[in-house]
Coordinates of C-alpha atoms and ligand atoms in Angstrom, one line a residue:
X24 CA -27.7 -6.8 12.1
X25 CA -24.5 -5.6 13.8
X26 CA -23.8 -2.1 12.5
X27 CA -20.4 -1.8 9.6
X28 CA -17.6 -0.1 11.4
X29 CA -15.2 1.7 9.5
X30 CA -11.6 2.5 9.7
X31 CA -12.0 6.4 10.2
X32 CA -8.2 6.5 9.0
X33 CA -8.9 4.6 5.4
X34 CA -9.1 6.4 2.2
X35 CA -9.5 4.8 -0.8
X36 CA -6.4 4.7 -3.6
X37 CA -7.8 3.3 -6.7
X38 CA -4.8 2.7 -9.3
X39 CA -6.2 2.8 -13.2
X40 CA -3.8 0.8 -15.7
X41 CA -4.1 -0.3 -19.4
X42 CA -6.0 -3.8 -17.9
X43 CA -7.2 -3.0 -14.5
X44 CA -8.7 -0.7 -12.6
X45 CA -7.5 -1.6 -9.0
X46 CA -8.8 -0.2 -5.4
X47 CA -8.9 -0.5 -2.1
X48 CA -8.8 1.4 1.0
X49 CA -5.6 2.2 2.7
X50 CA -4.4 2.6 6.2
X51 CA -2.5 5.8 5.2
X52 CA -0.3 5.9 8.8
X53 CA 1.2 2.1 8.1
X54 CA 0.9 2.0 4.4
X55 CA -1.2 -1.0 3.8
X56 CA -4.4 -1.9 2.7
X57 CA -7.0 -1.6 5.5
X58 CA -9.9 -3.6 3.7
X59 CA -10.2 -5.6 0.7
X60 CA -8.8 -5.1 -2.9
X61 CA -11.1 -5.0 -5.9
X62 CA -10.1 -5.4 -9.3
X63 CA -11.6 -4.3 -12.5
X64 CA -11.1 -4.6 -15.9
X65 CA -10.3 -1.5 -18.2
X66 CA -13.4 -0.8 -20.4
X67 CA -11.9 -0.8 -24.1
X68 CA -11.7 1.7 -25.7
X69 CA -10.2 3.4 -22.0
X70 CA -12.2 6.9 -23.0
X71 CA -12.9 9.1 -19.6
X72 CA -16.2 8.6 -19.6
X73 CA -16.0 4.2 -19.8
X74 CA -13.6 5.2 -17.0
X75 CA -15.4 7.3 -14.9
X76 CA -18.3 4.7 -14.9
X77 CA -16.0 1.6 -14.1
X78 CA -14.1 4.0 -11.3
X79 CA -17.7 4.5 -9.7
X80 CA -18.8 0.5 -10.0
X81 CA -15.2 0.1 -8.2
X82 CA -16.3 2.5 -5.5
X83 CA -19.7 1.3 -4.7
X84 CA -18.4 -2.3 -5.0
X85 CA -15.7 -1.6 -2.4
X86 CA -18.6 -0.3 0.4
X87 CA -15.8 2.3 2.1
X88 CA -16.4 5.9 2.7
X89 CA -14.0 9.0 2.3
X90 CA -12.2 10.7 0.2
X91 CA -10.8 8.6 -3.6
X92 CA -7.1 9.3 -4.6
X93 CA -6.8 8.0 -8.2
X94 CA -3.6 7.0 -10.7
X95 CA -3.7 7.9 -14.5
X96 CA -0.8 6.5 -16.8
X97 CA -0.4 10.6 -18.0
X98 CA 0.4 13.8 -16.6
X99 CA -1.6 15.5 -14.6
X100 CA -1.2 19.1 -13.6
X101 CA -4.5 20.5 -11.1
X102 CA -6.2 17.6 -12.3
X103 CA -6.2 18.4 -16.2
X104 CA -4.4 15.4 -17.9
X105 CA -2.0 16.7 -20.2
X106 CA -0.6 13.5 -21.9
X107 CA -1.5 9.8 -23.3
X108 CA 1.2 8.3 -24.7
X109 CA -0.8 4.5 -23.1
X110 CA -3.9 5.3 -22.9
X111 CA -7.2 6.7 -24.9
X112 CA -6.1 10.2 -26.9
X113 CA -9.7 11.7 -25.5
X114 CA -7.8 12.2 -22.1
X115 CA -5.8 15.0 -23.2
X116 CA -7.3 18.1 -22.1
X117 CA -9.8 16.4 -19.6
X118 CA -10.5 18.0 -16.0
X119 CA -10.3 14.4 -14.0
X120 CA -10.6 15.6 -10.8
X121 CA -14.1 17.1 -12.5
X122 CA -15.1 14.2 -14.2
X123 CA -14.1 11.7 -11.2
X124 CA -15.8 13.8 -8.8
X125 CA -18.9 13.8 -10.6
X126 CA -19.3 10.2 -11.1
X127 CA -18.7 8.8 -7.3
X128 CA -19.6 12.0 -5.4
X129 CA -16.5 11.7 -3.4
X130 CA -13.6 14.0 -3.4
X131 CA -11.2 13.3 -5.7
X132 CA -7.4 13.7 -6.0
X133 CA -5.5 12.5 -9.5
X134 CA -1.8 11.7 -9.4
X135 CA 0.8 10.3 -12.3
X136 CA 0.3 6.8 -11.3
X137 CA 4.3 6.7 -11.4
X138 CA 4.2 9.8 -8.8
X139 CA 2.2 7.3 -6.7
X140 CA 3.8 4.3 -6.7
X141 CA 7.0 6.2 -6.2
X142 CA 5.2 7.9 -3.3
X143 CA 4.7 5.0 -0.8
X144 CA 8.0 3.2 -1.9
X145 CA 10.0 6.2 -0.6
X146 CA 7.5 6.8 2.4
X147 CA 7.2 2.7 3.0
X148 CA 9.7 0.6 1.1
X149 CA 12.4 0.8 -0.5
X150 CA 13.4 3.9 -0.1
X151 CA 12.0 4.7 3.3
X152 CA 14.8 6.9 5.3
X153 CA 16.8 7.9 2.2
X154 CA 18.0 11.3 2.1
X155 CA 19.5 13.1 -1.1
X156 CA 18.0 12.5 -4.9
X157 CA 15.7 9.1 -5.4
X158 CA 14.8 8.2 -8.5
X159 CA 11.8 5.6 -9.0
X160 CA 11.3 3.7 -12.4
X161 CA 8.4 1.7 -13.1
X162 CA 8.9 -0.5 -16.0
X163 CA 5.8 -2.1 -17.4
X164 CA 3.6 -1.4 -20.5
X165 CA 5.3 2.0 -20.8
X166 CA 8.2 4.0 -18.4
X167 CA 7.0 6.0 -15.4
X168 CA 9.7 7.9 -13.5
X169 CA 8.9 9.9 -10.0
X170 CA 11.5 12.1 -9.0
X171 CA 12.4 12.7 -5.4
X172 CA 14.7 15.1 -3.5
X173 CA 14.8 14.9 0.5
X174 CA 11.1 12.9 0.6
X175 CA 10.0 15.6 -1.7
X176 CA 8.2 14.8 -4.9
X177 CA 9.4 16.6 -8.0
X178 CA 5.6 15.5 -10.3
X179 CA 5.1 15.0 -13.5
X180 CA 8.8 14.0 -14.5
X181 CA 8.3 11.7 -17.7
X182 CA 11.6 10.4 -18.2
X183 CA 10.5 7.3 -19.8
X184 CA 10.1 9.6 -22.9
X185 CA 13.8 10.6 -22.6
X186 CA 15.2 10.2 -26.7
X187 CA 18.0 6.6 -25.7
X188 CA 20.7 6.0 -28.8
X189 CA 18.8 8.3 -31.2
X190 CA 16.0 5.5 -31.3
X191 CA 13.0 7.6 -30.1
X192 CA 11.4 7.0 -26.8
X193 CA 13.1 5.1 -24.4
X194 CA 10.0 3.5 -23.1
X195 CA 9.1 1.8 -26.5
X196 CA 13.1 0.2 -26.2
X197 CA 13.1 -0.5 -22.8
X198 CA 9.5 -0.7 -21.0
X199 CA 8.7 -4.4 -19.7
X200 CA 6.3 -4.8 -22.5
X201 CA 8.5 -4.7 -25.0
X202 CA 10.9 -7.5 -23.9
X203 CA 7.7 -9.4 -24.0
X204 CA 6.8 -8.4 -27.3
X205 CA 10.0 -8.5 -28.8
X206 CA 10.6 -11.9 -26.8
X207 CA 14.3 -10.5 -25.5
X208 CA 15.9 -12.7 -23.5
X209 CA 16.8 -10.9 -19.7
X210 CA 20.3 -10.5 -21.2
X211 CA 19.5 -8.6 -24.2
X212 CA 17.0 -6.6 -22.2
X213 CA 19.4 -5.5 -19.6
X214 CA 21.8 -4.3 -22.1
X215 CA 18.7 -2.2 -23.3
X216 CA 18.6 -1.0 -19.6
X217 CA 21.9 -0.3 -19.1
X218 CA 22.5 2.2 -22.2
X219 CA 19.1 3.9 -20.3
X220 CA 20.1 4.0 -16.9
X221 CA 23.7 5.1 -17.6
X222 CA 22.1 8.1 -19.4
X223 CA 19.6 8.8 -16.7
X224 CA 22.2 8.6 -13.7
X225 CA 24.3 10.9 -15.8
X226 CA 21.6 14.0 -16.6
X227 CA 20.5 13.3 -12.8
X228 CA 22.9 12.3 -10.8
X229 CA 20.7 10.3 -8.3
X230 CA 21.8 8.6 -4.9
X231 CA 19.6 6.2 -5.3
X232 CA 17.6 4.2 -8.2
X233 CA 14.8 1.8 -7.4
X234 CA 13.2 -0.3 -9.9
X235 CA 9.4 -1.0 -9.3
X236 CA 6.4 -2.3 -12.0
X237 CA 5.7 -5.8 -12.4
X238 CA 9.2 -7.0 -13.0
X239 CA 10.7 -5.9 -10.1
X240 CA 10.0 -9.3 -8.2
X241 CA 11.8 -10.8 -10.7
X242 CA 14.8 -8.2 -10.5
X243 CA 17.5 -11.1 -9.8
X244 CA 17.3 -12.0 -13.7
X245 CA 18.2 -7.9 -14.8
X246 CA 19.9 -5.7 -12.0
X247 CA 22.8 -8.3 -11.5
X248 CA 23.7 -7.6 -15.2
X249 CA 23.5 -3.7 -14.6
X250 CA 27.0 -1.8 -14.2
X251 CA 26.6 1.8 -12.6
X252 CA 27.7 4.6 -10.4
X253 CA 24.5 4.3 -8.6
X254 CA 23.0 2.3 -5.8
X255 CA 20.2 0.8 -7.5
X256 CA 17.3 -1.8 -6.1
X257 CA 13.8 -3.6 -6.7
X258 CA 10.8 -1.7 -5.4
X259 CA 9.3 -3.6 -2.4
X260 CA 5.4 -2.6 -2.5
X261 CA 4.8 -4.7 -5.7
X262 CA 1.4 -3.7 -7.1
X263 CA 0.0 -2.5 -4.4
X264 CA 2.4 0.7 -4.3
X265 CA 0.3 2.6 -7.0
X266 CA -3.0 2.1 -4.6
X267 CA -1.2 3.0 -1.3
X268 CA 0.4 6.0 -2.9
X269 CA -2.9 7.7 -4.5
X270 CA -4.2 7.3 -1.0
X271 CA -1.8 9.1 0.6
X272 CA -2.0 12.0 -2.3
X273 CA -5.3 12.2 -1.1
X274 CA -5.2 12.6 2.7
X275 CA -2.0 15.2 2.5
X276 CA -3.7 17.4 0.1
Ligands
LIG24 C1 3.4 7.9 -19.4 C2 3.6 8.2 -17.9 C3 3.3 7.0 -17.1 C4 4.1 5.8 -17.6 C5 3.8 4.5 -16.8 C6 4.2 6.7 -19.8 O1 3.9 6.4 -21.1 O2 3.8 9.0 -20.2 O3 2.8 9.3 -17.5 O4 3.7 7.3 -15.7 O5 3.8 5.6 -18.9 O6 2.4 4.2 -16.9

């Protein structure tokens, strides 16, 4: 049998959400996948210990060596998640980098999975060579904001949790998942999103906005509609953002 060779540039990005649990190994020097894509599906209920097991299946599924930068939908601070406003309450207070370690036997980096995905859009899409203040916005089952000045990640920035028109959490107006729910048409929903971005843009003051999550390919219904100071456009990555950007948090680190 010929012998396996192996990209000694790949590391693998696994990217956990509320259905999935996606990885793959990345090419961290062009941004891209180097090998195949594996998907998952979230054990229910999503408590760290279902997710540990499904994160190791993932890994000894995908066959890849080296080091595993993995997403949670919460903040993480030195690997201790902090928050779960989306996902199982038994997160808070968990060591991840711990508890992922221990089930693969790999090295393990966590990230905000919005920290990710904003991570390879400003290195690889649509913000690559933007100077000044970028903000990314993921909108999909909840908010996920990543925060960047010069290239330079501010982490942990949860301004999908922002209070919008004295309604509570601008996520559970706004997010994708509630124009499904609440069956909004894209007109309604962008008037949502305009009463959030014009707040964000006017705390922040950002030079640019980009819109990523599922709905940005379909950003032509929505960001015509929106009226504001800032520049503001779709993420280009689509769902493979969160995956490349994990892996990157991983080699620099
Ligand atoms: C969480 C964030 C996460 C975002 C997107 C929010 O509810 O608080 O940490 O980035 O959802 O998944």
């Amino acid at each position: 049998m010929p012998a396996v060779t192996v990209d000694p540039s790949s590391i693998i990005g696994i990217d956990i959400g509320g259905s999935g649990i996606k990885g793959a190994p990345v090419d961290i020097a062009a941004g891209k996948l180097s090998g195949e894509r594996i998907r998952l599906v979230t054990p229910q209920p999503a408590t760290p210990q279902a997710v540990a097991a499904t994160v190791a299946e993932l890994v000894g599924q995908l066959k890849a060596p080296g080091r595993l930068g993995i997403t949670l939908p919460a903040v993480v601070r030195q690997g201790i998640v902090e928050t779960a406003a989306n996902i199982d309450p038994a997160w808070v207070g968990t060591n991840a980098t711990q508890l992922f370690a221990e089930a693969t036997g790999r090295e393990v980096v966590v990230v905000n999975d919005a920290d990710a995905a904003g991570l390879a859009e400003v290195r690889f899409g649509a913000g690559k060579g933007r100077t000044g203040v970028v903000l990314m916005l993921t909108l999909g089952t909840g908010i996920g904001s990543a925060l960047f000045v010069n290239g330079v990640l501010v982490p942990n920035t949860e301004l999908g949790h922002v209070e919008l028109d004295g309604k509570g959490d601008a996520e559970d107006w706004c997010a994708a998942s509630v124009r499904e729910h609440d069956d909004l048409s894209w007109k309604e929903w962008a008037k949502r999103l305009q009463r959030y971005f014009r707040l964000l843009e006017s705390v922040i003051w950002p030079d640019l906005i980009i819109i990523g999550g599922g709905v940005s390919d379909k950003s032509d219904k929505f960001l015509p509609r929106i009226d504001l100071r800032t520049e503001i456009v779709p993420a280009v990555l689509e769902n493979e953002a969160g995956i490349v950007g994990a892996a990157m948090v991983a080699a620099e680190r």
